Coordinates of C-alpha atoms and ligand atoms in Angstrom, one line a residue:
M1 CA -92.1 61.8 -102.9
D2 CA -89.5 63.1 -100.3
I3 CA -89.6 65.2 -97.2
Q4 CA -89.2 68.9 -97.3
F5 CA -88.1 71.0 -94.7
K6 CA -89.1 75.1 -95.4
N7 CA -87.5 77.5 -93.0
V8 CA -88.3 75.2 -89.8
G9 CA -87.2 76.2 -86.2
Y10 CA -88.5 74.5 -83.3
A11 CA -88.4 76.1 -79.9
Y12 CA -88.8 74.4 -76.7
K13 CA -91.2 76.0 -74.1
G14 CA -89.5 76.6 -71.0
F15 CA -90.4 77.8 -67.8
K16 CA -90.0 81.5 -68.6
E17 CA -88.5 81.2 -71.7
Q18 CA -88.1 79.8 -75.1
Y19 CA -85.1 77.8 -76.4
H20 CA -84.8 77.7 -80.3
A21 CA -83.6 73.7 -80.4
I22 CA -83.5 73.8 -84.2
N23 CA -83.6 77.1 -86.7
N24 CA -84.0 77.7 -90.0
I25 CA -83.7 74.4 -91.4
N26 CA -83.9 73.9 -95.1
L27 CA -83.9 70.3 -96.5
T28 CA -84.9 67.9 -98.7
I29 CA -84.9 64.2 -98.0
D30 CA -85.7 61.5 -101.1
E31 CA -88.1 58.7 -100.2
K32 CA -85.9 56.3 -101.9
G33 CA -82.3 55.8 -102.0
E34 CA -80.4 58.1 -99.4
F35 CA -78.0 57.2 -96.7
I36 CA -78.0 60.5 -94.9
A37 CA -75.7 61.1 -91.4
I38 CA -76.4 63.8 -89.5
V39 CA -73.6 65.1 -87.3
G40 CA -72.9 67.6 -84.9
Q41 CA -71.8 68.3 -81.1
T42 CA -74.2 67.0 -78.4
G43 CA -76.9 69.8 -77.7
S44 CA -77.0 70.9 -81.4
G45 CA -80.5 69.9 -82.2
K46 CA -79.8 66.3 -84.0
S47 CA -82.6 64.5 -82.0
T48 CA -85.1 67.6 -82.1
L49 CA -84.4 67.6 -86.1
V50 CA -85.8 63.8 -86.6
Q51 CA -88.4 63.8 -84.7
H52 CA -89.8 66.2 -87.1
L53 CA -89.9 63.5 -89.9
N54 CA -92.2 61.5 -88.6
A55 CA -94.6 64.2 -86.8
L56 CA -93.4 63.8 -83.5
M57 CA -92.8 67.1 -83.1
Q58 CA -93.9 69.7 -85.7
P59 CA -92.5 73.3 -86.6
T60 CA -92.9 76.2 -84.3
S61 CA -91.7 78.5 -87.4
G62 CA -91.6 77.2 -90.7
Q63 CA -93.2 74.3 -92.5
I64 CA -92.6 71.2 -93.2
N65 CA -94.3 68.8 -96.2
I66 CA -93.8 64.8 -95.2
L67 CA -94.7 62.4 -98.1
G68 CA -97.4 65.0 -99.4
T69 CA -98.8 66.2 -95.6
T70 CA -97.7 69.8 -94.9
L71 CA -97.6 70.4 -91.0
P72 CA -98.1 72.7 -89.1
S73 CA -101.8 73.1 -90.6
K74 CA -104.3 75.5 -90.0
K75 CA -107.1 72.4 -91.2
K76 CA -107.1 69.1 -88.8
V77 CA -105.2 66.5 -91.0
K78 CA -104.4 63.2 -90.3
I79 CA -100.9 62.6 -89.4
N80 CA -100.6 58.7 -88.0
H81 CA -100.2 57.0 -91.2
L82 CA -96.5 59.7 -91.2
R83 CA -95.6 57.3 -87.7
Q84 CA -95.6 54.2 -89.9
K85 CA -94.4 55.4 -93.3
V86 CA -91.5 56.9 -91.3
G87 CA -90.1 54.6 -89.0
L88 CA -88.3 56.0 -85.7
V89 CA -85.6 54.1 -84.1
F90 CA -85.0 56.4 -80.7
Q91 CA -81.5 56.1 -78.9
F92 CA -81.9 52.8 -77.0
P93 CA -85.4 51.9 -78.2
E94 CA -84.9 49.2 -76.2
Y95 CA -86.5 50.8 -72.9
Q96 CA -89.6 50.6 -74.7
L97 CA -90.3 47.0 -74.9
F98 CA -93.3 46.5 -73.0
E99 CA -95.3 43.0 -74.5
V100 CA -95.2 39.5 -72.5
D101 CA -93.6 38.1 -75.4
I102 CA -90.9 39.0 -78.4
L103 CA -93.4 38.5 -80.9
K104 CA -96.2 40.2 -79.5
D105 CA -93.8 43.1 -79.0
V106 CA -93.0 43.2 -82.3
A107 CA -96.5 42.8 -83.5
F108 CA -97.7 45.9 -81.7
G109 CA -96.6 48.6 -84.3
P110 CA -98.2 46.9 -87.6
S111 CA -101.3 46.0 -85.5
N112 CA -101.8 49.9 -85.1
F113 CA -102.0 51.0 -89.0
K114 CA -104.6 50.6 -91.5
D115 CA -102.1 49.6 -93.8
T116 CA -100.2 46.6 -92.0
K117 CA -102.7 45.4 -89.2
P118 CA -104.5 42.5 -91.5
F119 CA -100.3 41.5 -91.8
A120 CA -99.4 42.0 -88.4
L121 CA -98.2 38.5 -87.0
S122 CA -96.4 37.7 -90.4
Y123 CA -94.7 41.5 -91.0
A124 CA -93.4 41.0 -87.2
K125 CA -91.7 37.5 -88.3
E126 CA -90.2 38.7 -91.4
A127 CA -89.1 41.8 -89.6
L128 CA -87.5 39.5 -87.0
K129 CA -86.0 37.5 -89.4
E130 CA -84.4 40.5 -90.7
V131 CA -82.5 41.3 -87.4
G132 CA -81.4 37.9 -86.9
I133 CA -83.6 36.7 -84.0
D134 CA -84.5 33.3 -83.8
E135 CA -88.0 31.8 -83.8
S136 CA -87.4 30.3 -80.7
L137 CA -87.2 33.4 -78.8
Y138 CA -90.7 34.3 -80.1
T139 CA -92.2 33.4 -76.5
E140 CA -89.4 34.5 -74.4
S141 CA -90.3 37.5 -72.2
P142 CA -88.1 40.5 -74.2
F143 CA -86.8 41.4 -70.7
R144 CA -84.9 38.0 -70.8
I145 CA -82.5 38.4 -73.6
S146 CA -79.5 40.2 -73.8
G147 CA -79.3 44.1 -74.3
G148 CA -78.0 43.3 -77.8
Q149 CA -80.8 41.1 -78.7
M150 CA -83.4 43.5 -77.0
R151 CA -82.2 46.2 -79.1
R152 CA -82.8 44.1 -82.5
V153 CA -86.1 43.4 -81.0
A154 CA -87.0 47.0 -81.0
I155 CA -85.8 47.9 -84.3
A156 CA -87.6 44.9 -85.5
G157 CA -91.1 46.4 -84.1
I158 CA -90.2 49.5 -86.5
L159 CA -89.4 47.2 -89.7
A160 CA -92.7 45.5 -89.2
M161 CA -94.3 48.6 -89.4
K162 CA -92.6 48.3 -93.4
P163 CA -91.4 51.8 -93.4
H164 CA -90.8 53.7 -96.4
I165 CA -87.6 55.8 -94.5
L166 CA -86.1 54.7 -91.7
V167 CA -84.9 56.9 -89.0
L168 CA -82.1 55.9 -86.3
D169 CA -81.1 58.0 -83.7
E170 CA -77.5 57.0 -82.4
P171 CA -78.3 53.4 -83.8
T172 CA -75.1 51.3 -82.3
R173 CA -74.7 53.9 -79.1
G174 CA -73.7 51.2 -76.5
L175 CA -72.9 48.3 -78.7
D176 CA -69.6 46.3 -78.2
P177 CA -67.5 46.6 -81.6
Q178 CA -69.0 43.6 -83.1
G179 CA -72.2 44.8 -82.1
K180 CA -72.2 48.0 -84.0
D181 CA -70.6 46.6 -87.0
D182 CA -73.3 43.5 -87.3
M183 CA -76.0 46.3 -86.7
M184 CA -74.5 48.5 -89.3
E185 CA -74.9 45.9 -91.6
M186 CA -78.0 44.9 -91.1
F187 CA -79.4 48.7 -92.3
N188 CA -76.9 48.7 -95.1
K189 CA -78.6 45.6 -96.4
I190 CA -82.1 47.0 -95.7
H191 CA -80.9 50.2 -97.5
L192 CA -79.0 48.4 -100.6
E193 CA -81.8 45.4 -101.0
Q194 CA -85.1 47.4 -100.6
N195 CA -83.2 51.4 -101.5
K196 CA -84.8 52.5 -98.3
S197 CA -83.9 55.9 -97.4
I198 CA -82.0 56.0 -94.1
V199 CA -81.1 59.2 -91.8
M200 CA -79.0 58.0 -89.2
I201 CA -77.9 60.0 -86.1
S202 CA -74.5 59.3 -85.2
H203 CA -71.1 60.4 -83.3
D204 CA -69.3 58.1 -85.1
M205 CA -66.9 59.2 -87.6
D206 CA -66.2 55.6 -88.9
I207 CA -69.5 54.3 -89.0
V208 CA -70.5 58.0 -90.7
A209 CA -67.7 57.3 -93.3
T210 CA -68.3 53.8 -94.0
Y211 CA -72.0 53.8 -94.5
A212 CA -73.0 57.4 -95.3
K213 CA -73.4 58.9 -98.7
R214 CA -74.5 62.3 -97.2
I215 CA -73.5 63.8 -94.2
I216 CA -75.7 66.8 -92.6
V217 CA -73.7 69.0 -89.8
L218 CA -75.6 70.5 -87.5
D219 CA -74.4 73.7 -85.2
K220 CA -76.2 74.9 -82.6
G221 CA -79.5 74.4 -84.4
K222 CA -78.5 75.3 -87.6
I223 CA -77.4 73.1 -91.0
V224 CA -73.5 74.2 -91.4
F225 CA -72.9 72.0 -93.6
D226 CA -74.8 69.6 -96.4
G227 CA -73.0 67.3 -98.9
S228 CA -70.8 64.5 -99.6
K229 CA -68.2 62.9 -97.0
E230 CA -65.3 63.7 -99.9
E231 CA -66.7 67.2 -99.5
L232 CA -66.9 67.4 -95.9
F233 CA -63.5 65.9 -95.0
M234 CA -61.5 68.3 -97.6
H235 CA -63.5 71.4 -96.2
Q236 CA -61.2 74.0 -95.4
D237 CA -63.4 75.1 -92.3
F238 CA -63.5 71.3 -91.3
K239 CA -62.0 72.4 -87.7
S240 CA -65.1 74.7 -87.0
F241 CA -67.8 71.8 -87.0
H242 CA -66.1 70.2 -84.1
L243 CA -65.8 66.8 -85.8
D244 CA -63.5 64.0 -85.7
Y245 CA -61.9 62.7 -88.6
P246 CA -62.3 58.7 -89.6
T247 CA -59.8 56.8 -87.9
P248 CA -58.2 56.0 -91.7
M249 CA -57.6 59.8 -92.2
K250 CA -56.1 60.5 -88.7
V251 CA -53.7 57.5 -89.8
L252 CA -53.1 59.0 -92.7
N253 CA -52.8 62.6 -91.8
H254 CA -50.3 60.9 -88.8
L255 CA -48.2 59.9 -91.6
N256 CA -47.9 63.3 -93.8
E257 CA -47.0 65.1 -90.5
T258 CA -44.5 62.5 -89.6
I259 CA -43.0 60.9 -93.4
G260 CA -44.6 63.3 -95.8
I261 CA -47.2 60.7 -97.5
P262 CA -49.3 63.1 -99.4
K263 CA -52.8 63.7 -97.8
K264 CA -56.0 61.9 -99.3
I265 CA -59.5 60.9 -98.6
V266 CA -59.5 57.6 -97.2
L267 CA -62.8 56.7 -95.3
T268 CA -62.1 53.0 -94.9
N269 CA -59.4 50.6 -93.6
D270 CA -59.2 48.9 -97.0
E271 CA -59.2 52.6 -98.9
L272 CA -55.9 53.8 -96.5
L273 CA -54.4 50.4 -97.3
K274 CA -54.8 50.4 -101.3
Y275 CA -53.4 53.6 -101.2
L276 CA -50.3 53.1 -98.7
K277 CA -49.2 50.1 -101.1
E278 CA -49.6 52.5 -104.3
V279 CA -47.1 54.9 -102.5
L280 CA -44.2 53.2 -100.4
Ligands
ATP301 N1 -87.6 68.9 -73.5 C1 -86.9 69.5 -73.9 N2 -86.9 70.7 -73.5 C2 -86.3 71.9 -73.2 N3 -85.2 71.8 -74.3 C3 -85.0 71.0 -74.8 C4 -85.9 69.5 -74.6 N4 -85.0 68.8 -75.2 C5 -84.0 69.0 -75.8 N5 -84.2 70.3 -75.2 C6 -82.6 71.5 -76.0 O1 -82.7 71.7 -77.3 C7 -81.3 71.7 -77.6 C8 -80.7 70.5 -78.7 O2 -81.4 69.1 -78.2 P1 -81.2 67.8 -79.0 O3 -81.4 66.5 -77.8 O4 -82.1 68.2 -80.1 O5 -79.6 67.8 -79.1 P2 -78.4 66.4 -79.6 O6 -77.9 66.9 -81.4 O7 -79.5 65.5 -80.2 O8 -77.7 66.2 -78.6 P3 -77.3 64.9 -78.3 O9 -75.9 64.3 -79.0 O10 -76.8 64.8 -76.8 O11 -77.8 63.7 -78.3 C9 -80.3 71.0 -76.3 O12 -80.1 72.5 -75.5 C10 -81.3 70.8 -75.5 O13 -81.2 71.3 -73.9
MG302 MG1 -80.0 63.2 -79.6

């Protein structure tokens, strides 16, 4: 099973006219094994695109098929289960916490779906363990913990629904450097151990270069690149994508310009170090 976009467009209704936030999107995302980063300038349509993945938004042109359900549909179709199967973590998800205590908050999501309702509490506990929230905090108010912990609790609320695909809208935004690494390691562990596909929006090219396997670049609502990291960073039109290089590549590009070390794709600090040891 997968998610398929066929010529998908979405236009926001404005006061006088429509605003076409995404246009002509053609895309297939497998249910298993993918780690996709969606990148692009602010306003390029990333958040609009990912909100289609769990039918939170439906195309105003073209069609999307989500794990067997085609939308929009002339007939009435059930879409509630798609919210459970494709777990969407919004930007700053901690703003959506609301329950009196942490365990109740995390159990709220799974208690809304037929498949997970009978197990809501045990799934919530499992998810809290996965995100590293200690049992001693279960009865605390979600508003009396740190910002980083609040984000983990909010993410646990999505994980507790046992989604098949995890969609993350800038999951590390606003976290300190250690918090970013910890958060990404947690998602990567879920990806590797459960083979769950992850679709992540990020502006942080170091994170993208370290974790993603496939990169999709959006520009003014259109896909201008869909491929591997290696292809992207060596692309002759890279400048036109308005993206940053990951730090190790910036360092190497500088060394190339100053002391003539040949360019190469280095995605992590370790890869850069290994390469420099070889050539120096
Ligand atoms: N509710 C809305 N009504 C009207 N226009 C909107 C609405 N939400 C977004 N837009 C517009 O659609 C375009 C795409 O927005 P979107 O939020 O998808 O971009 P983005 O790539 O996620 O940006 P960012 O990196 O800043 O989060 C923007 O020009 C935005 O102003
Ligand atoms: Mg956005």
